[in-house]
């Protein structure tokens, strides 16, 4: 891990901006986003996602579509998305061949995946979404009069070889960036890909679904950016997702600790790992809507002026709860150590834990290219089954309250649980962090609970 350095070492002259899939969905969205970049002279590095919907199609192809006709339909859809942007360019011929070549490559890889899918092939395939969108975005920037250049982030975004959810190597990324990318930033606006990277052998990897935010934060760290901007389709963070509670209100400023809890425990607005590099270098992060930049957004920083007891409520679906019961380990030691050794060996990352004398319940983290509720890898399941009884429950939802001093404030718990009389809580986590109180409920109860709580606490 890189040392935390003081914010005075940050370069106020460099802003890194990231635009998500909806912000680069089509020509209009891309043009809007390009103008946001151009209007801020400090924005030197732009990372973008694939056009909205593209990664989903690529993931479907990577999972192996045996039916040639369906494969064709999917590829036609991909072509249409990119062709429609090309059609609105002044000089489509500047990039038309490159776009065609990438789409042809997608077709070939899709056939391979239908024969034999693999994690490595999946990453190679899904990476094309970002490789395509960056051609289009760079061209739009240039047609708007900017001096922009497309850059292949795989030159600098070094990761390990865990396809589907690769871990970045910040030291290497920094070194490569200083060598290869920083000189470019002196003279041009660099447009590059979120989400993708490459391992030591140069093979394409991805950081997991939604990983572009994380890419942008890693790059902000590597260039010591003064600001990281995350442009999405909502004007920042709200007390909860307005689709859950229409009366949710925007949050103008939130601390790194609160925002990390929020990203980890539900709010889809930021990829959970995004803030790690930003916190490491204490880079202020702005989250805003590319559709309505004038509305402002949320600033995430080290210190904030207000630290309310309750800041926000987040909801995260598709939870998998694993309960491990060791019947003959009563009063014994080493059970948890063994459990976590097995989980670590199989790279299973755990979110929440609750324990009793003979059992431990835990929820699994879920951010790889897959989707749906996470499952225990077969190897881990087998090894755990030798040690104890393994029960797996799905169809659960995690509700988290994020705030400050929650574990030190009298009455904070009763405020929350008073509203929940009618519902069964499957698991509660409280006390480890002053910023978070969360519990698991049946998926069908999640909405009414979240709405009740929001009404009681925030409205
Ligand atoms: N395009 C990738 C995805 O849809 C990465 C991202 O958008 O952040 O997951
Ligand atoms: Mg995204």
Short mmCIF file of C-alpha atoms and ligand atoms in Angstrom, two decimals:
data_model
loop_
_atom_site.label_atom_id
_atom_site.label_comp_id
_atom_site.label_asym_id
_atom_site.label_seq_id
_atom_site.Cartn_x
_atom_site.Cartn_y
_atom_site.Cartn_z
CA UNK A 1 0.00 0.00 0.00
CA UNK A 2 1.34 3.45 -0.82
CA UNK A 3 1.97 5.77 2.09
CA UNK A 4 -0.61 8.44 2.78
CA UNK A 5 0.83 11.74 1.76
CA UNK A 6 -0.42 15.18 2.57
CA UNK A 7 -2.86 16.76 0.19
CA UNK A 8 -0.35 19.54 -0.49
CA UNK A 9 1.49 17.06 -2.69
CA UNK A 10 -1.54 16.74 -4.94
CA UNK A 11 -1.48 18.45 -8.27
CA UNK A 12 -4.35 20.93 -8.35
CA UNK A 13 -3.72 21.32 -12.07
CA UNK A 14 -4.88 17.78 -12.78
CA UNK A 15 -8.47 16.59 -12.58
CA UNK A 16 -9.29 13.03 -13.53
CA UNK A 17 -12.85 12.64 -14.81
CA UNK A 18 -14.75 9.41 -15.22
CA UNK A 19 -17.94 9.01 -17.23
CA UNK A 20 -20.11 5.95 -16.71
CA UNK A 21 -22.07 3.99 -19.28
CA UNK A 22 -25.14 6.22 -19.30
CA UNK A 23 -22.95 9.31 -19.67
CA UNK A 24 -21.52 7.85 -22.89
CA UNK A 25 -24.63 5.97 -24.01
CA UNK A 26 -25.01 7.67 -27.38
CA UNK A 27 -23.91 10.69 -29.38
CA UNK A 28 -25.92 13.16 -27.33
CA UNK A 29 -24.72 11.83 -23.99
CA UNK A 30 -21.12 11.68 -25.20
CA UNK A 31 -21.28 15.25 -26.48
CA UNK A 32 -22.66 16.48 -23.18
CA UNK A 33 -19.90 14.68 -21.32
CA UNK A 34 -17.23 15.95 -23.70
CA UNK A 35 -18.37 19.51 -22.99
CA UNK A 36 -18.02 18.93 -19.26
CA UNK A 37 -14.41 17.93 -19.90
CA UNK A 38 -13.72 20.88 -22.16
CA UNK A 39 -15.29 23.37 -19.74
CA UNK A 40 -12.83 22.43 -17.03
CA UNK A 41 -9.31 23.29 -18.18
CA UNK A 42 -7.76 21.16 -15.42
CA UNK A 43 -9.32 17.94 -16.74
CA UNK A 44 -6.39 16.17 -18.33
CA UNK A 45 -7.32 12.53 -18.03
CA UNK A 46 -10.74 11.12 -18.89
CA UNK A 47 -11.71 7.53 -18.22
CA UNK A 48 -14.91 6.20 -19.65
CA UNK A 49 -17.08 3.11 -19.48
CA UNK A 50 -18.53 1.16 -22.35
CA UNK A 51 -21.71 2.63 -23.86
CA UNK A 52 -24.68 1.77 -21.70
CA UNK A 53 -25.83 -1.83 -22.13
CA UNK A 54 -22.75 -2.92 -24.05
CA UNK A 55 -20.97 -4.73 -21.23
CA UNK A 56 -24.13 -6.72 -20.50
CA UNK A 57 -24.27 -7.94 -24.08
CA UNK A 58 -20.57 -8.77 -24.04
CA UNK A 59 -20.96 -10.70 -20.79
CA UNK A 60 -23.79 -12.69 -22.35
CA UNK A 61 -21.62 -13.52 -25.34
CA UNK A 62 -18.71 -14.42 -23.09
CA UNK A 63 -20.90 -16.84 -21.16
CA UNK A 64 -21.23 -18.77 -24.41
CA UNK A 65 -24.12 -18.29 -26.82
CA UNK A 66 -24.30 -21.53 -28.77
CA UNK A 67 -27.19 -20.49 -30.98
CA UNK A 68 -25.58 -18.76 -33.97
CA UNK A 69 -28.71 -16.79 -34.71
CA UNK A 70 -28.93 -15.37 -31.20
CA UNK A 71 -25.25 -14.57 -31.30
CA UNK A 72 -25.82 -12.71 -34.51
CA UNK A 73 -28.70 -10.77 -32.96
CA UNK A 74 -26.51 -9.69 -30.06
CA UNK A 75 -23.68 -8.61 -32.31
CA UNK A 76 -26.07 -6.70 -34.53
CA UNK A 77 -27.26 -4.87 -31.45
CA UNK A 78 -23.67 -3.99 -30.54
CA UNK A 79 -23.02 -2.74 -34.04
CA UNK A 80 -26.14 -0.61 -33.97
CA UNK A 81 -25.14 1.12 -30.73
CA UNK A 82 -21.74 2.10 -32.08
CA UNK A 83 -22.90 2.81 -35.63
CA UNK A 84 -25.46 5.28 -34.37
CA UNK A 85 -22.70 7.38 -32.78
CA UNK A 86 -20.54 7.10 -35.89
CA UNK A 87 -23.45 8.30 -37.98
CA UNK A 88 -23.59 11.58 -36.06
CA UNK A 89 -19.87 12.34 -36.30
CA UNK A 90 -18.57 14.92 -38.75
CA UNK A 91 -15.70 12.66 -39.73
CA UNK A 92 -16.71 9.07 -39.01
CA UNK A 93 -14.04 7.84 -41.41
CA UNK A 94 -11.38 8.79 -38.84
CA UNK A 95 -12.34 5.82 -36.69
CA UNK A 96 -14.79 3.65 -38.67
CA UNK A 97 -12.18 1.01 -39.53
CA UNK A 98 -11.02 0.68 -35.94
CA UNK A 99 -14.61 0.27 -34.74
CA UNK A 100 -15.25 -2.37 -37.40
CA UNK A 101 -12.10 -4.25 -36.49
CA UNK A 102 -13.06 -4.39 -32.83
CA UNK A 103 -16.58 -5.56 -33.63
CA UNK A 104 -15.18 -8.28 -35.90
CA UNK A 105 -12.94 -9.34 -33.06
CA UNK A 106 -15.97 -9.52 -30.78
CA UNK A 107 -17.69 -11.86 -33.26
CA UNK A 108 -14.68 -14.14 -33.39
CA UNK A 109 -14.26 -14.25 -29.64
CA UNK A 110 -17.98 -14.92 -29.19
CA UNK A 111 -17.67 -18.04 -31.35
CA UNK A 112 -14.72 -19.19 -29.26
CA UNK A 113 -16.66 -18.54 -26.05
CA UNK A 114 -19.56 -20.61 -27.37
CA UNK A 115 -17.16 -23.51 -27.83
CA UNK A 116 -15.30 -23.10 -24.62
CA UNK A 117 -15.74 -20.27 -22.20
CA UNK A 118 -13.05 -19.16 -19.78
CA UNK A 119 -12.42 -16.27 -17.44
CA UNK A 120 -9.49 -15.13 -19.54
CA UNK A 121 -11.53 -15.15 -22.71
CA UNK A 122 -14.37 -13.35 -20.93
CA UNK A 123 -12.10 -10.46 -20.02
CA UNK A 124 -10.71 -10.30 -23.52
CA UNK A 125 -14.25 -10.10 -24.84
CA UNK A 126 -15.83 -7.68 -22.38
CA UNK A 127 -12.86 -5.29 -22.63
CA UNK A 128 -14.05 -4.40 -26.11
CA UNK A 129 -16.87 -2.26 -24.75
CA UNK A 130 -14.42 0.29 -23.37
CA UNK A 131 -12.05 -0.10 -26.30
CA UNK A 132 -14.92 0.87 -28.61
CA UNK A 133 -16.41 3.72 -26.60
CA UNK A 134 -13.05 5.48 -26.21
CA UNK A 135 -12.64 5.72 -29.99
CA UNK A 136 -16.00 7.44 -30.26
CA UNK A 137 -15.51 9.74 -27.31
CA UNK A 138 -12.07 10.90 -28.43
CA UNK A 139 -13.39 11.72 -31.88
CA UNK A 140 -16.29 13.70 -30.40
CA UNK A 141 -13.86 15.64 -28.21
CA UNK A 142 -11.76 16.49 -31.22
CA UNK A 143 -14.75 17.52 -33.30
CA UNK A 144 -15.68 19.88 -30.47
CA UNK A 145 -12.28 21.49 -30.87
CA UNK A 146 -10.32 19.83 -28.08
CA UNK A 147 -6.90 18.31 -28.54
CA UNK A 148 -7.69 14.82 -27.30
CA UNK A 149 -5.88 11.55 -27.80
CA UNK A 150 -7.11 8.00 -27.20
CA UNK A 151 -4.83 5.97 -24.99
CA UNK A 152 -4.84 2.25 -24.22
CA UNK A 153 -4.97 2.07 -20.43
CA UNK A 154 -3.59 -1.48 -20.53
CA UNK A 155 -0.19 0.17 -21.03
CA UNK A 156 -0.26 1.36 -17.43
CA UNK A 157 -3.13 -0.33 -15.55
CA UNK A 158 -1.16 -3.31 -14.28
CA UNK A 159 -3.12 -5.93 -12.38
CA UNK A 160 -2.66 -9.47 -11.19
CA UNK A 161 -4.01 -12.29 -13.36
CA UNK A 162 -7.29 -12.89 -11.61
CA UNK A 163 -9.53 -12.57 -14.63
CA UNK A 164 -12.99 -11.17 -13.91
CA UNK A 165 -11.90 -9.36 -10.78
CA UNK A 166 -8.26 -8.50 -11.05
CA UNK A 167 -6.42 -6.65 -8.29
CA UNK A 168 -4.53 -3.58 -9.40
CA UNK A 169 -0.89 -3.08 -8.47
CA UNK A 170 -0.67 0.59 -7.47
CA UNK A 171 3.13 0.80 -7.31
CA UNK A 172 3.52 -0.57 -10.83
CA UNK A 173 0.66 1.57 -12.09
CA UNK A 174 2.34 4.65 -10.73
CA UNK A 175 5.68 3.76 -12.21
CA UNK A 176 4.24 2.97 -15.64
CA UNK A 177 2.09 6.09 -15.55
CA UNK A 178 5.04 8.32 -14.77
CA UNK A 179 6.98 6.77 -17.59
CA UNK A 180 4.36 6.52 -20.30
CA UNK A 181 1.33 8.63 -19.55
CA UNK A 182 2.36 11.75 -17.62
CA UNK A 183 4.32 13.21 -20.54
CA UNK A 184 1.18 12.99 -22.71
CA UNK A 185 -0.91 14.78 -20.10
CA UNK A 186 1.33 17.82 -20.40
CA UNK A 187 0.10 18.57 -23.87
CA UNK A 188 -3.16 16.75 -24.55
CA UNK A 189 -6.37 15.54 -23.01
CA UNK A 190 -6.04 11.81 -22.72
CA UNK A 191 -9.17 9.66 -23.14
CA UNK A 192 -8.86 6.13 -21.88
CA UNK A 193 -10.71 3.06 -20.68
CA UNK A 194 -12.08 2.36 -17.26
CA UNK A 195 -12.61 -1.21 -16.09
CA UNK A 196 -9.79 -2.89 -18.03
CA UNK A 197 -6.15 -3.56 -17.34
CA UNK A 198 -3.46 -6.06 -18.15
CA UNK A 199 -1.32 -8.48 -16.23
CA UNK A 200 2.43 -8.86 -16.35
CA UNK A 201 2.23 -11.02 -19.48
CA UNK A 202 0.17 -8.37 -21.21
CA UNK A 203 -3.08 -10.34 -21.06
CA UNK A 204 -6.25 -8.28 -20.75
CA UNK A 205 -7.92 -8.29 -17.33
CA UNK A 206 -10.92 -6.49 -15.82
CA UNK A 207 -11.49 -5.05 -12.37
CA UNK A 208 -15.02 -6.44 -11.99
CA UNK A 209 -18.40 -5.05 -13.00
CA UNK A 210 -18.71 -1.34 -12.42
CA UNK A 211 -14.93 -1.16 -12.10
CA UNK A 212 -14.45 2.04 -14.08
CA UNK A 213 -14.85 4.16 -10.97
CA UNK A 214 -12.07 2.19 -9.38
CA UNK A 215 -9.91 2.62 -12.50
CA UNK A 216 -10.42 6.36 -12.35
CA UNK A 217 -9.49 6.51 -8.68
CA UNK A 218 -6.37 4.43 -9.32
CA UNK A 219 -5.35 6.75 -12.11
CA UNK A 220 -6.10 9.82 -9.99
CA UNK A 221 -3.77 8.34 -7.41
CA UNK A 222 -1.09 7.56 -10.00
CA UNK A 223 -1.03 11.13 -11.33
CA UNK A 224 -1.56 12.75 -7.90
CA UNK A 225 -4.70 14.43 -9.20
CA UNK A 226 -6.11 17.32 -7.20
CA UNK A 227 -9.67 16.15 -7.89
CA UNK A 228 -11.41 13.03 -9.06
CA UNK A 229 -14.76 13.55 -10.76
CA UNK A 230 -17.20 10.69 -11.16
CA UNK A 231 -19.89 11.60 -13.67
CA UNK A 232 -22.96 9.42 -13.65
CA UNK A 233 -26.69 9.75 -14.24
CA UNK A 234 -27.69 11.04 -10.81
CA UNK A 235 -26.66 14.35 -9.24
CA UNK A 236 -24.58 12.79 -6.48
CA UNK A 237 -25.48 10.81 -3.39
CA UNK A 238 -28.85 11.02 -1.72
CA UNK A 239 -30.12 10.09 1.71
CA UNK A 240 -31.26 7.00 -0.13
CA UNK A 241 -31.86 6.00 -3.72
CA UNK A 242 -34.79 8.21 -4.81
CA UNK A 243 -36.28 5.14 -6.49
CA UNK A 244 -36.73 3.71 -3.01
CA UNK A 245 -37.92 6.91 -1.34
CA UNK A 246 -38.97 9.76 -3.64
CA UNK A 247 -38.43 12.24 -0.82
CA UNK A 248 -34.73 11.40 -0.56
CA UNK A 249 -32.58 14.54 -0.44
CA UNK A 250 -29.15 15.19 -1.95
CA UNK A 251 -26.03 15.05 0.18
CA UNK A 252 -23.71 17.99 -0.54
CA UNK A 253 -20.72 16.75 1.38
CA UNK A 254 -19.79 13.45 3.00
CA UNK A 255 -16.65 12.10 4.62
CA UNK A 256 -14.49 9.35 3.15
CA UNK A 257 -15.44 7.01 6.00
CA UNK A 258 -19.16 7.45 5.52
CA UNK A 259 -18.93 7.27 1.75
CA UNK A 260 -16.84 4.09 1.92
CA UNK A 261 -19.46 2.43 4.09
CA UNK A 262 -22.09 3.58 1.69
CA UNK A 263 -20.31 2.29 -1.40
CA UNK A 264 -19.59 -1.01 0.30
CA UNK A 265 -23.02 -1.56 1.65
CA UNK A 266 -25.34 -0.75 -1.12
CA UNK A 267 -25.41 2.58 -2.79
CA UNK A 268 -24.69 1.53 -6.36
CA UNK A 269 -23.49 4.99 -7.19
CA UNK A 270 -19.84 4.19 -6.53
CA UNK A 271 -17.97 0.96 -7.04
CA UNK A 272 -17.03 -0.23 -3.53
CA UNK A 273 -13.28 -0.05 -4.11
CA UNK A 274 -13.32 3.42 -5.65
CA UNK A 275 -12.52 5.30 -2.53
CA UNK A 276 -9.53 3.23 -1.47
CA UNK A 277 -7.01 5.00 -3.72
CA UNK A 278 -8.70 8.36 -3.11
CA UNK A 279 -8.43 7.89 0.63
CA UNK A 280 -4.82 6.73 0.32
CA UNK A 281 -3.90 10.05 -1.26
CA UNK A 282 -6.76 12.05 0.19
CA UNK A 283 -7.99 13.16 -3.18
CA UNK A 284 -11.38 14.91 -2.98
CA UNK A 285 -13.99 13.13 -5.08
CA UNK A 286 -16.92 14.83 -6.77
CA UNK A 287 -19.94 12.80 -7.89
CA UNK A 288 -22.37 14.47 -10.26
CA UNK A 289 -24.75 13.99 -13.14
CA UNK A 290 -23.47 14.50 -16.66
CA UNK A 291 -27.06 15.22 -17.67
CA UNK A 292 -27.34 18.12 -15.28
CA UNK A 293 -23.88 19.31 -14.27
CA UNK A 294 -25.34 22.65 -13.15
CA UNK A 295 -27.23 20.87 -10.36
CA UNK A 296 -23.99 20.18 -8.55
CA UNK A 297 -23.41 16.93 -6.74
CA UNK A 298 -21.72 15.36 -3.75
CA UNK A 299 -18.21 16.10 -2.54
CA UNK A 300 -16.46 13.30 -0.70
CA UNK A 301 -13.53 14.50 1.38
CA UNK A 302 -11.45 13.75 4.40
CA UNK A 303 -13.11 16.28 6.65
CA UNK A 304 -16.56 17.73 6.34
CA UNK A 305 -18.37 20.49 8.18
CA UNK A 306 -21.31 18.43 9.38
CA UNK A 307 -21.32 14.91 10.79
CA UNK A 308 -24.95 13.94 11.47
CA UNK A 309 -25.86 10.78 13.39
CA UNK A 310 -27.71 9.42 10.36
CA UNK A 311 -26.52 10.44 6.91
CA UNK A 312 -27.99 7.90 4.54
CA UNK A 313 -29.69 4.60 4.09
CA UNK A 314 -28.48 2.08 1.57
CA UNK A 315 -29.88 -1.15 0.29
CA UNK A 316 -28.03 -4.00 -1.29
CA UNK A 317 -29.78 -6.98 -2.82
CA UNK A 318 -28.59 -10.44 -3.84
CA UNK A 319 -26.97 -11.29 -0.55
CA UNK A 320 -25.70 -14.75 0.21
CA UNK A 321 -25.58 -15.75 3.86
CA UNK A 322 -23.39 -18.67 4.85
CA UNK A 323 -23.81 -20.20 8.25
CA UNK A 324 -21.08 -22.52 9.46
CA UNK A 325 -21.78 -24.63 12.50
CA UNK A 326 -19.17 -26.63 14.25
CA UNK A 327 -20.86 -29.15 16.53
CA UNK A 328 -17.78 -30.61 18.14
CA UNK A 329 -15.80 -27.44 18.56
CA UNK A 330 -17.59 -26.15 21.64
CA UNK A 331 -15.05 -24.13 23.65
CA UNK A 332 -12.34 -25.13 21.25
CA UNK A 333 -10.08 -22.67 19.56
CA UNK A 334 -8.96 -22.31 16.00
CA UNK A 335 -12.35 -22.84 14.34
CA UNK A 336 -12.67 -19.30 13.01
CA UNK A 337 -9.02 -19.27 12.03
CA UNK A 338 -9.56 -22.42 9.99
CA UNK A 339 -12.74 -21.06 8.40
CA UNK A 340 -11.00 -17.90 7.30
CA UNK A 341 -7.94 -19.77 6.13
CA UNK A 342 -10.16 -21.77 3.78
CA UNK A 343 -12.02 -18.67 2.62
CA UNK A 344 -8.76 -16.85 1.98
CA UNK A 345 -7.31 -19.79 0.11
CA UNK A 346 -10.28 -19.69 -2.24
CA UNK A 347 -10.23 -15.90 -2.42
CA UNK A 348 -13.71 -15.59 -0.96
CA UNK A 349 -14.14 -12.10 0.36
CA UNK A 350 -16.53 -11.63 3.25
CA UNK A 351 -18.71 -8.62 4.06
CA UNK A 352 -20.45 -9.13 7.39
CA UNK A 353 -19.84 -11.53 10.21
CA UNK A 354 -21.85 -12.53 13.23
CA UNK A 355 -20.81 -15.27 15.62
CA UNK A 356 -22.05 -17.50 18.42
CA UNK A 357 -20.14 -20.07 20.40
CA UNK A 358 -20.45 -22.83 17.83
CA UNK A 359 -21.36 -21.07 14.64
CA UNK A 360 -20.51 -18.16 12.47
CA UNK A 361 -22.65 -16.47 9.85
CA UNK A 362 -21.16 -14.43 7.11
CA UNK A 363 -22.24 -12.71 3.95
CA UNK A 364 -20.25 -12.83 0.77
CA UNK A 365 -18.95 -9.90 -1.14
CA UNK A 366 -20.32 -9.61 -4.67
CA UNK A 367 -18.53 -7.67 -7.35
CA UNK A 368 -17.22 -9.81 -10.16
CA UNK A 369 -18.21 -10.05 -13.78
CA UNK A 370 -20.90 -12.61 -12.95
CA UNK A 371 -23.99 -10.99 -11.46
CA UNK A 372 -26.75 -12.34 -9.22
CA UNK A 373 -26.14 -13.64 -5.73
CA UNK A 374 -22.58 -14.85 -5.13
CA UNK A 375 -21.93 -18.53 -4.49
CA UNK A 376 -19.22 -20.36 -2.61
CA UNK A 377 -16.60 -21.75 -4.98
CA UNK A 378 -16.98 -25.58 -5.00
CA UNK A 379 -13.50 -26.05 -3.53
CA UNK A 380 -14.27 -23.78 -0.59
CA UNK A 381 -17.63 -25.48 -0.05
CA UNK A 382 -16.00 -28.90 0.04
CA UNK A 383 -13.22 -27.84 2.41
CA UNK A 384 -15.67 -26.11 4.76
CA UNK A 385 -17.99 -29.12 4.72
CA UNK A 386 -15.17 -31.25 6.08
CA UNK A 387 -14.81 -28.86 8.97
CA UNK A 388 -18.41 -28.03 9.85
CA UNK A 389 -22.00 -27.92 8.68
CA UNK A 390 -22.49 -25.44 5.84
CA UNK A 391 -25.85 -23.77 5.24
CA UNK A 392 -26.42 -21.31 2.47
CA UNK A 393 -29.32 -18.87 2.26
CA UNK A 394 -30.13 -16.51 -0.56
CA UNK A 395 -32.93 -14.16 -1.44
CA UNK A 396 -31.71 -11.73 1.18
CA UNK A 397 -31.17 -8.02 1.16
CA UNK A 398 -28.85 -5.88 3.25
CA UNK A 399 -30.07 -2.60 4.66
CA UNK A 400 -27.45 -0.22 6.05
CA UNK A 401 -27.68 3.02 7.90
CA UNK A 402 -24.67 5.20 7.45
CA UNK A 403 -23.79 8.01 9.78
CA UNK A 404 -21.50 9.13 12.58
CA UNK A 405 -20.85 8.09 16.18
CA UNK A 406 -23.65 5.56 15.86
CA UNK A 407 -22.05 3.07 18.21
CA UNK A 408 -21.45 5.78 20.82
CA UNK A 409 -24.86 7.43 20.73
CA UNK A 410 -27.60 6.37 23.13
CA UNK A 411 -30.86 5.53 21.43
CA UNK A 412 -29.52 5.27 17.90
CA UNK A 413 -30.40 1.59 17.77
CA UNK A 414 -33.92 1.92 19.10
CA UNK A 415 -34.64 4.70 16.62
CA UNK A 416 -33.89 2.20 13.92
CA UNK A 417 -35.41 -0.97 15.28
CA UNK A 418 -38.63 0.63 16.51
CA UNK A 419 -39.83 0.76 12.94
CA UNK A 420 -39.14 -2.89 12.30
CA UNK A 421 -41.55 -4.60 14.67
CA UNK A 422 -43.35 -6.56 11.99
CA UNK A 423 -40.32 -7.95 10.25
CA UNK A 424 -37.87 -10.74 10.86
CA UNK A 425 -34.25 -9.68 10.86
CA UNK A 426 -31.94 -12.44 9.75
CA UNK A 427 -28.70 -10.88 10.99
CA UNK A 428 -27.54 -7.59 12.52
CA UNK A 429 -24.13 -5.96 12.42
CA UNK A 430 -23.43 -3.06 14.69
CA UNK A 431 -20.60 -1.66 16.75
CA UNK A 432 -17.53 -2.41 14.70
CA UNK A 433 -17.75 0.87 12.84
CA UNK A 434 -19.15 4.11 14.25
CA UNK A 435 -20.37 4.83 10.73
CA UNK A 436 -22.57 1.85 10.03
CA UNK A 437 -25.45 -0.20 11.34
CA UNK A 438 -26.79 -2.87 9.06
CA UNK A 439 -29.06 -5.86 8.96
CA UNK A 440 -30.21 -8.59 6.61
CA UNK A 441 -33.83 -9.11 5.71
CA UNK A 442 -35.84 -11.16 3.25
CA UNK A 443 -35.77 -9.54 -0.18
CA UNK A 444 -39.56 -9.14 -0.22
CA UNK A 445 -39.42 -7.04 2.97
CA UNK A 446 -36.54 -4.83 1.96
CA UNK A 447 -38.50 -2.09 0.21
CA UNK A 448 -41.15 -1.50 2.88
CA UNK A 449 -38.49 -1.54 5.59
CA UNK A 450 -36.26 0.90 3.74
CA UNK A 451 -39.19 3.20 3.05
CA UNK A 452 -40.37 3.15 6.66
CA UNK A 453 -36.91 3.85 7.94
CA UNK A 454 -36.29 6.65 5.50
CA UNK A 455 -39.59 8.27 6.42
CA UNK A 456 -38.86 8.04 10.11
CA UNK A 457 -35.25 9.19 10.04
CA UNK A 458 -34.86 11.50 7.07
CA UNK A 459 -38.23 12.94 6.04
N1 LIG B 1 -18.48 -1.31 -18.41
C1 LIG B 1 -18.22 -1.99 -17.17
C2 LIG B 1 -19.52 -2.47 -16.56
O1 LIG B 1 -20.58 -2.22 -17.09
C3 LIG B 1 -17.46 -1.15 -16.21
C4 LIG B 1 -18.16 0.09 -15.74
O2 LIG B 1 -19.08 0.57 -16.36
O3 LIG B 1 -17.74 0.62 -14.71
O4 LIG B 1 -19.49 -3.13 -15.57
MG1 LIG B 2 -21.06 1.44 -14.91
#
